[in-house]
Short mmCIF file of C-alpha atoms and ligand atoms in Angstrom, two decimals:
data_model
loop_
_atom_site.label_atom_id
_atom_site.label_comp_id
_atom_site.label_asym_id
_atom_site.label_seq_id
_atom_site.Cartn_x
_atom_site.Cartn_y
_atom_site.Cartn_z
CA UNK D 17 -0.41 -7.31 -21.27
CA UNK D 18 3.00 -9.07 -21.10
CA UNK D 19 5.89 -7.36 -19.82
CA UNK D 20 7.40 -6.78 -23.28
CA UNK D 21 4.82 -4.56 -23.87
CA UNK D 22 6.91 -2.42 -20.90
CA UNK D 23 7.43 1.44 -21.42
CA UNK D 24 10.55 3.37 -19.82
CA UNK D 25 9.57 6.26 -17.45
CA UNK D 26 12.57 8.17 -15.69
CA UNK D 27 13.05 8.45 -11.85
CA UNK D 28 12.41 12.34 -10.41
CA UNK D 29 13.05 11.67 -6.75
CA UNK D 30 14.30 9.02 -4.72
CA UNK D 31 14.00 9.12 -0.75
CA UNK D 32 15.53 6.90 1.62
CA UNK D 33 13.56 6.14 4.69
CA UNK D 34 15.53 3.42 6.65
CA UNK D 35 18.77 1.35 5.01
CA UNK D 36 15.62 -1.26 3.78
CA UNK D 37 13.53 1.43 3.00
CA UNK D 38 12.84 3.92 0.19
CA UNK D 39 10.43 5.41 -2.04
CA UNK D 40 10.47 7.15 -5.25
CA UNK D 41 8.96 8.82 -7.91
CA UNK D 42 8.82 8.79 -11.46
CA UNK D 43 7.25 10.37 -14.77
CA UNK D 44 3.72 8.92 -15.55
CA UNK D 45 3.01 8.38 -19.44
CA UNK D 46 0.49 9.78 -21.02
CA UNK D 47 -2.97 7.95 -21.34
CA UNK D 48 -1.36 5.83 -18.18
CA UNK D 49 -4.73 5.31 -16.07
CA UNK D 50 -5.54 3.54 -13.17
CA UNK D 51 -7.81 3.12 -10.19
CA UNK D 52 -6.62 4.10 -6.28
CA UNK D 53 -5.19 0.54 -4.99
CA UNK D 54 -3.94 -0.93 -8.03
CA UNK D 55 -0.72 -2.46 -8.30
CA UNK D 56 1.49 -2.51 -12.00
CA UNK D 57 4.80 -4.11 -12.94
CA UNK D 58 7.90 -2.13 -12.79
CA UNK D 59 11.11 -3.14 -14.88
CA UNK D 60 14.80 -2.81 -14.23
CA UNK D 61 17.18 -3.10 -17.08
CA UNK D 62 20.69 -5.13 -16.95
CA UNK D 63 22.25 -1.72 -19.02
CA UNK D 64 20.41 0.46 -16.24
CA UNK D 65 21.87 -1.45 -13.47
CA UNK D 66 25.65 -1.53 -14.84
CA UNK D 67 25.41 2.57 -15.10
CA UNK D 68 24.37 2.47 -11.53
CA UNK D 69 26.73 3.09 -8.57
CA UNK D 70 25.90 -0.38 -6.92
CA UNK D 71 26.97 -3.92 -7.45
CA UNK D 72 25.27 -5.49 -9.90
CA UNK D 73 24.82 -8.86 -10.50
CA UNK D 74 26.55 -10.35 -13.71
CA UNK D 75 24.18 -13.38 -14.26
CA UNK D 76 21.46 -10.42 -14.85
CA UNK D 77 20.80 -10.50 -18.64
CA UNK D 78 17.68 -9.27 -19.33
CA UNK D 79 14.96 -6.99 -17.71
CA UNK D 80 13.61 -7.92 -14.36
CA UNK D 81 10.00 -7.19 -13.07
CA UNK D 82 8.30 -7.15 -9.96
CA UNK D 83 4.55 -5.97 -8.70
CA UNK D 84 4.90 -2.31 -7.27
CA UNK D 85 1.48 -1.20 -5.74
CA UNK D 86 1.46 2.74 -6.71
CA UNK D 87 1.64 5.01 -3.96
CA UNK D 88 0.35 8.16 -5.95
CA UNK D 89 -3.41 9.19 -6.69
CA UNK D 90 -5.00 8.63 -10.19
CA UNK D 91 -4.69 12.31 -10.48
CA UNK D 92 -1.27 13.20 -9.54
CA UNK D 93 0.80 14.10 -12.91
CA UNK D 94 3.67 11.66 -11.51
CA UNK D 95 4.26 8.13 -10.05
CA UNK D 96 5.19 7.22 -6.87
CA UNK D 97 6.22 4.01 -5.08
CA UNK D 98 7.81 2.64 -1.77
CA UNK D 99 9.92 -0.09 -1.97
CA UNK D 100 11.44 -2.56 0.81
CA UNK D 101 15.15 -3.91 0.12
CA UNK D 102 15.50 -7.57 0.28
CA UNK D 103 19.20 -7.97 0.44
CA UNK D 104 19.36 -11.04 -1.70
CA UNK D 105 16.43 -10.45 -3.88
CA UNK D 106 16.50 -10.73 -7.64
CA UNK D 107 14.50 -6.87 -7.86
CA UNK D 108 15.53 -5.07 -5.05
CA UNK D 109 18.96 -5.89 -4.42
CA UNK D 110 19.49 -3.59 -7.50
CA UNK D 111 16.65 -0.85 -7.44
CA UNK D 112 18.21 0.02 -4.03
CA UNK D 113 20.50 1.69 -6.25
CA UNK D 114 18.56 3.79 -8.20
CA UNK D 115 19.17 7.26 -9.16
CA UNK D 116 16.93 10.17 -10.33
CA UNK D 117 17.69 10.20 -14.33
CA UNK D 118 17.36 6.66 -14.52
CA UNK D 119 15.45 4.63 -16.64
CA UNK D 120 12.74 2.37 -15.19
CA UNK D 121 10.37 0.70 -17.55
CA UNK D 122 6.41 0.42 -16.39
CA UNK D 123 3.53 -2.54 -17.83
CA UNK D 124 1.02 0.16 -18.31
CA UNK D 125 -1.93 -2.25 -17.76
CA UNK D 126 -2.81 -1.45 -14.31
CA UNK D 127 -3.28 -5.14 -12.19
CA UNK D 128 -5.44 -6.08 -9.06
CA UNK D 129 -9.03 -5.88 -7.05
CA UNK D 130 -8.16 -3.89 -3.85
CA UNK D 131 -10.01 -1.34 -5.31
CA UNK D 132 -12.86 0.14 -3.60
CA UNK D 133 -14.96 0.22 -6.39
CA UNK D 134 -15.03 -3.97 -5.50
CA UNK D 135 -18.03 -3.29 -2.91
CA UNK D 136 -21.61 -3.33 -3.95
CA UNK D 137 -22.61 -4.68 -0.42
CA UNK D 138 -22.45 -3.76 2.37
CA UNK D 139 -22.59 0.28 1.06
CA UNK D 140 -20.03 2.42 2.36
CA UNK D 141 -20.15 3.11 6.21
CA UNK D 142 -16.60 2.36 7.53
CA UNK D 143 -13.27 1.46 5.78
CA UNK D 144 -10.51 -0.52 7.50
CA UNK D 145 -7.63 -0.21 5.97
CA UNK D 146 -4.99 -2.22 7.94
CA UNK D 147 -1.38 -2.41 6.82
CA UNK D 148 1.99 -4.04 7.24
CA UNK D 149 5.05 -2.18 6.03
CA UNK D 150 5.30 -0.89 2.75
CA UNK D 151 1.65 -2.80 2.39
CA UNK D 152 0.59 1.35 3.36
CA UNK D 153 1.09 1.74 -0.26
CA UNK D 154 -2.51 1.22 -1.82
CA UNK D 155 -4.13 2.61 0.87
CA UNK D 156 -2.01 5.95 0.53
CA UNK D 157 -3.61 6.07 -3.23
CA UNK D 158 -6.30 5.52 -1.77
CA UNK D 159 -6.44 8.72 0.40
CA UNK D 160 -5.25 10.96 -2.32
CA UNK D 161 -8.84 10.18 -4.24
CA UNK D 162 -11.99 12.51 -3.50
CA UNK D 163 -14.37 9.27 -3.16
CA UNK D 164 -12.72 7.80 -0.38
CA UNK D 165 -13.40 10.64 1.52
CA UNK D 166 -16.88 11.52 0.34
CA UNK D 167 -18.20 8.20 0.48
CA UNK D 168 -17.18 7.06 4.47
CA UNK D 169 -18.16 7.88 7.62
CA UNK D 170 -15.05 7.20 9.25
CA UNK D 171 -11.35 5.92 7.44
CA UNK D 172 -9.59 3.74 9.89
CA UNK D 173 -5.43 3.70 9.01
CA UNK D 174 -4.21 1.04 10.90
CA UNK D 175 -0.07 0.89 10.19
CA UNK D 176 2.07 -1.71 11.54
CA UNK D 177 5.83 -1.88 11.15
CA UNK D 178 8.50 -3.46 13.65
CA UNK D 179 10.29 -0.11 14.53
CA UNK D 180 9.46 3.72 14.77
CA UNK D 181 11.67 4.75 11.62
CA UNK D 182 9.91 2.30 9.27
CA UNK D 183 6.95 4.48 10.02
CA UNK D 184 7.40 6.46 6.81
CA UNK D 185 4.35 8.83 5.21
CA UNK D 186 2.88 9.73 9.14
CA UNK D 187 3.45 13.18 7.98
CA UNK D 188 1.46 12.73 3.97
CA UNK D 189 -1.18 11.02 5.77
CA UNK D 190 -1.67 14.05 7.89
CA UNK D 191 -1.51 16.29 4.95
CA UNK D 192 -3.90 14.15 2.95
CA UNK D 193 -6.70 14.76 5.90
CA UNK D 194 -5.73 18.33 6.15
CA UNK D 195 -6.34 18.42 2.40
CA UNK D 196 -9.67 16.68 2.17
CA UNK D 197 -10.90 18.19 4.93
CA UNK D 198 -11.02 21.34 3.59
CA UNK D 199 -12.16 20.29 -0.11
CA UNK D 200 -15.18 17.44 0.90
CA UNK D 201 -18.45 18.47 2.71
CA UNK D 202 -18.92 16.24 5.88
CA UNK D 203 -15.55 14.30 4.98
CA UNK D 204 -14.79 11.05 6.50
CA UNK D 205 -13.45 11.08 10.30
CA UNK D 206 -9.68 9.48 9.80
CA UNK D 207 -8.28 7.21 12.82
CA UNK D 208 -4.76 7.16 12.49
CA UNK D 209 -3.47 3.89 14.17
CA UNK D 210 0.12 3.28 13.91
CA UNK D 211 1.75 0.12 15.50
CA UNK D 212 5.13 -0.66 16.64
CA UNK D 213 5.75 -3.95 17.31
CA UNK D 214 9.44 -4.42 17.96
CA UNK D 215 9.77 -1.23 20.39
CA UNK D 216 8.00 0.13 22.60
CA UNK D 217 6.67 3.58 21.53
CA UNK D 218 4.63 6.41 23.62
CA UNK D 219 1.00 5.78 22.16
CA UNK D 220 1.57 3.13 20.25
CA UNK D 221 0.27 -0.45 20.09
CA UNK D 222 3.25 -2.92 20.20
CA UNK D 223 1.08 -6.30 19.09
CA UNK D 224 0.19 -7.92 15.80
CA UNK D 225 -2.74 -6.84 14.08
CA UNK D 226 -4.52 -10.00 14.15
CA UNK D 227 -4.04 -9.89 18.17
CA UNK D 228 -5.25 -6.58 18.52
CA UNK D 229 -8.42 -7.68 16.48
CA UNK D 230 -8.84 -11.08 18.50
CA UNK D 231 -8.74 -9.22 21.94
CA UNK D 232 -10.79 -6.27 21.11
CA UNK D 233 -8.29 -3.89 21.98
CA UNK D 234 -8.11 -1.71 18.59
CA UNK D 235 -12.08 -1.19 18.39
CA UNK D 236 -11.97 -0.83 22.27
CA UNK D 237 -9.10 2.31 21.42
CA UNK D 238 -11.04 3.47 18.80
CA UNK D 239 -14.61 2.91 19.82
CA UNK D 240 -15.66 1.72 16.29
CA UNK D 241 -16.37 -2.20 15.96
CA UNK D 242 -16.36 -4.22 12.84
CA UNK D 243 -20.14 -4.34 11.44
CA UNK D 244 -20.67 -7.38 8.81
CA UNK D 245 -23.56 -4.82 7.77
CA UNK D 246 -21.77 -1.26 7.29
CA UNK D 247 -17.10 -2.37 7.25
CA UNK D 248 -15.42 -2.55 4.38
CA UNK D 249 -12.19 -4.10 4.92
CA UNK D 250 -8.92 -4.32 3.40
CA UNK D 251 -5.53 -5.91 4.31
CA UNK D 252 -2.49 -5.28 2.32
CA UNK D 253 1.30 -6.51 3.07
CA UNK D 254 2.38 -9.92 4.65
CA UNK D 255 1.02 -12.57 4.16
CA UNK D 256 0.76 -14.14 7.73
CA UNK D 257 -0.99 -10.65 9.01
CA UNK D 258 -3.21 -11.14 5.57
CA UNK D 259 -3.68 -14.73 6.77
CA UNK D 260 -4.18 -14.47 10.95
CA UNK D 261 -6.47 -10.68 10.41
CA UNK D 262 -8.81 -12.64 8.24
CA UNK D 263 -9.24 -15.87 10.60
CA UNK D 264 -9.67 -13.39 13.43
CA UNK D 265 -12.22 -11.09 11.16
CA UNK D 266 -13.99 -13.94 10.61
CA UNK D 267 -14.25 -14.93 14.02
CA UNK D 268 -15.64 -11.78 14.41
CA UNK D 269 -18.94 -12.92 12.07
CA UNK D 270 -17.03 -10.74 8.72
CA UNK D 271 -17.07 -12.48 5.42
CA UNK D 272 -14.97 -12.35 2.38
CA UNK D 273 -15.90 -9.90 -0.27
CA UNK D 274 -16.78 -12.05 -3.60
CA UNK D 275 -18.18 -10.49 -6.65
CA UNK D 276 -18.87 -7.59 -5.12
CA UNK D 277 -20.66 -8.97 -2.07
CA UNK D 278 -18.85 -9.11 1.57
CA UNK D 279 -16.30 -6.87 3.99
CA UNK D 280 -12.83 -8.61 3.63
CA UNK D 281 -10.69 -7.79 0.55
CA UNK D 282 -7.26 -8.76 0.67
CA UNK D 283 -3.47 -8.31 -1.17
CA UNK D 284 -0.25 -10.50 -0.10
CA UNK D 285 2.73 -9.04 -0.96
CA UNK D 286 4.65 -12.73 -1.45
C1 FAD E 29 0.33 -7.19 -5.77
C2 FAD E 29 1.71 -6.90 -5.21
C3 FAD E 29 2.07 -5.58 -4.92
C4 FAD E 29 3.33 -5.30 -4.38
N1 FAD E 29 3.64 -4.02 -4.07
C5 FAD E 29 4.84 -3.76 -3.46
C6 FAD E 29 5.17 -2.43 -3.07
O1 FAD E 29 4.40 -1.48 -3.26
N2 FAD E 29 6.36 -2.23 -2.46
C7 FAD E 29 7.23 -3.27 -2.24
O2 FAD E 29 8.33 -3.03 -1.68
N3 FAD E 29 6.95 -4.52 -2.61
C8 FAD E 29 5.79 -4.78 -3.23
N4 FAD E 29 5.50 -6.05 -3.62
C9 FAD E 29 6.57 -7.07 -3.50
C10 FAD E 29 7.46 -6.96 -4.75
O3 FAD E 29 6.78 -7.41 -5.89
C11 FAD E 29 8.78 -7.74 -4.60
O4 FAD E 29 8.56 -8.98 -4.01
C12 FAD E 29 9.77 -6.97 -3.75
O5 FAD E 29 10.10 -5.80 -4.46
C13 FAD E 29 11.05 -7.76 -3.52
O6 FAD E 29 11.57 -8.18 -4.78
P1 FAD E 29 12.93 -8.97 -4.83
O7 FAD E 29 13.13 -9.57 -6.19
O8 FAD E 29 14.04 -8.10 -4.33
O9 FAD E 29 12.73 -10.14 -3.80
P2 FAD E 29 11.70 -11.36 -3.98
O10 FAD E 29 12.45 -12.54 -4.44
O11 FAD E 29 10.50 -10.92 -4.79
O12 FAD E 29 11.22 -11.55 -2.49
C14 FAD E 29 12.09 -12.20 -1.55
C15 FAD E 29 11.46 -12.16 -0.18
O13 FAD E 29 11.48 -10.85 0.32
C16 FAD E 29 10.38 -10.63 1.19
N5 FAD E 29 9.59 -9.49 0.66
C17 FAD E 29 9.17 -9.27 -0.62
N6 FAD E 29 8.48 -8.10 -0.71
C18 FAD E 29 8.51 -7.55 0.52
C19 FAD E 29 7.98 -6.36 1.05
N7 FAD E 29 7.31 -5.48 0.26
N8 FAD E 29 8.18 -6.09 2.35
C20 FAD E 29 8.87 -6.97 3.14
N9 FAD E 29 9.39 -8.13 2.70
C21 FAD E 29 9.21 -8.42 1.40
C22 FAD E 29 9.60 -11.94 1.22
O14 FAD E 29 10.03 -12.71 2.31
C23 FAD E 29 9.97 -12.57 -0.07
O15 FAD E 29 9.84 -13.96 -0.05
C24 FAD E 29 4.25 -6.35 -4.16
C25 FAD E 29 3.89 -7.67 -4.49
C26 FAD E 29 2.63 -7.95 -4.98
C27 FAD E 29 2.27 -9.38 -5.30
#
């Protein structure tokens, strides 16, 4: 559905994480569906952005969109989403701005394949869910749905960012486990991996994903090892970790997940 098509929904809360980070929430439409790990298209308006406190740009005419994985489970009543702030980007430069009351507008055809219902084979054993930045976003839908946790053994979060602050949603993802734990039967075991890379942090890996993978050291900490016959794998965020994780995966004897068949699925941010 083209962007056109676009309904407005209205921002509830707005959080700021870091100067480049923030996340927000927003009213969800009614007969708005989609599956854990889907991404849609959210809209900012010229009018929206000249209301706003910030500096718009004048040679902004006419709606903007950009691909915002959602945050929040299928069943929560609301949106949510965490954003980055690219200082000269088109999108972001702007939304940094946003206030609650404003108007955002929302393609409500939900996009993208980093779903889990993507896996015929191998069945459900162990999911990898591996991360850069706001990348965490899919996977945090993810963890707010029932199945995740009633159809894995063990969820493995792995979280990278370059410094501690960035880590944002440590405490959700705590409350998500606490949550499921107590509604699921034999729920999955979660291993919560957070890296730093640009500081050094108590507990805390301070390499690239990829590396971590290639040396053996994040199966070695968690004494779980990729399994071409029981992992389901997913990678979400930059491109170069997307890139190096799935050369070093495959290394590693794991193949790409096509039609339904294989461990790797994958979403680049840009
Ligand atoms: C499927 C999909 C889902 C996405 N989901 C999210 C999301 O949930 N949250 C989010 O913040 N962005 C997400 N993005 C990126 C988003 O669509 C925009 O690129 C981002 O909002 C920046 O827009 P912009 O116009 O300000 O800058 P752009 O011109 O779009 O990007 C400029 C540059 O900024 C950098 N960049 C873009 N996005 C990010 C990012 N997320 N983190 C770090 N650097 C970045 C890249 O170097 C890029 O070349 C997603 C992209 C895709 C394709």
């Amino acid at each position: 559905m083209s962007d056109q098509n676009a309904i407005p929904i209205t921002v509830l809360s707005k959080t700021s994480i870091t100067p480049t980070l923030f996340s927000f929430t927003t009213t969800r439409p009614d007969g708005f569906r989609f599956e854990a790990g889907q991404f849609v298209r959210l809209g900012i308006a010229p009018e929206q952005l000249l209301a706003n406190a910030g500096k718009p740009k004048a040679s902004i005419s006419q709606k903007i969109f950009r691909a915002y994985s959602v945050v929040s489970s299928p069943y929560d009543e609301y949106l949510e989403f965490f954003s980055v702030v690219v200082p000269d980007g088109a999108f972001t430069s702007q939304l940094q701005y946003l206030q609650v009351g404003d108007t955002l507008y929302l393609n409500p055809e939900p996009f993208g394949f980093l779903t889990l219902a993507r896996y015929q084979e191998p069945m459900p054993s162990d999911l990898w869910l591996l991360a850069t930045g706001t990348g965490i976003a899919p996977f945090l839908s993810m963890l707010g749905d029932l199945n995740t946790w009633q159809n894995y053994q063990n969820i493995v979060l792995v979280y990278s960012v370059s410094k501690q602050a960035e880590l944002a949603y440590v405490d959700k993802i705590h409350e998500l486990t606490e949550q499921f734990g107590k509604l699921v039967d034999e729920p999955a075991k979660l291993h919560f991996v957070a890296i730093v890379t640009r500081e050094n942090m108590a507990d805390c890996f301070n390499a690239r994903i990829p590396i971590l993978i290639e040396n053996g050291k994040l199966e070695e900490r968690l004494d779980l090892f990729f399994n071409p016959a029981t992992s389901h794998i997913m990678l979400c965020g930059n491109p170069q970790m997307v890139h190096d994780t799935k050369e070093a995966l495959k290394n590693k004897g794991l193949s790409m997940n096509r039609r339904g068949v294989g461990n790797i699925a994958v979403e680049n941010y840009w």
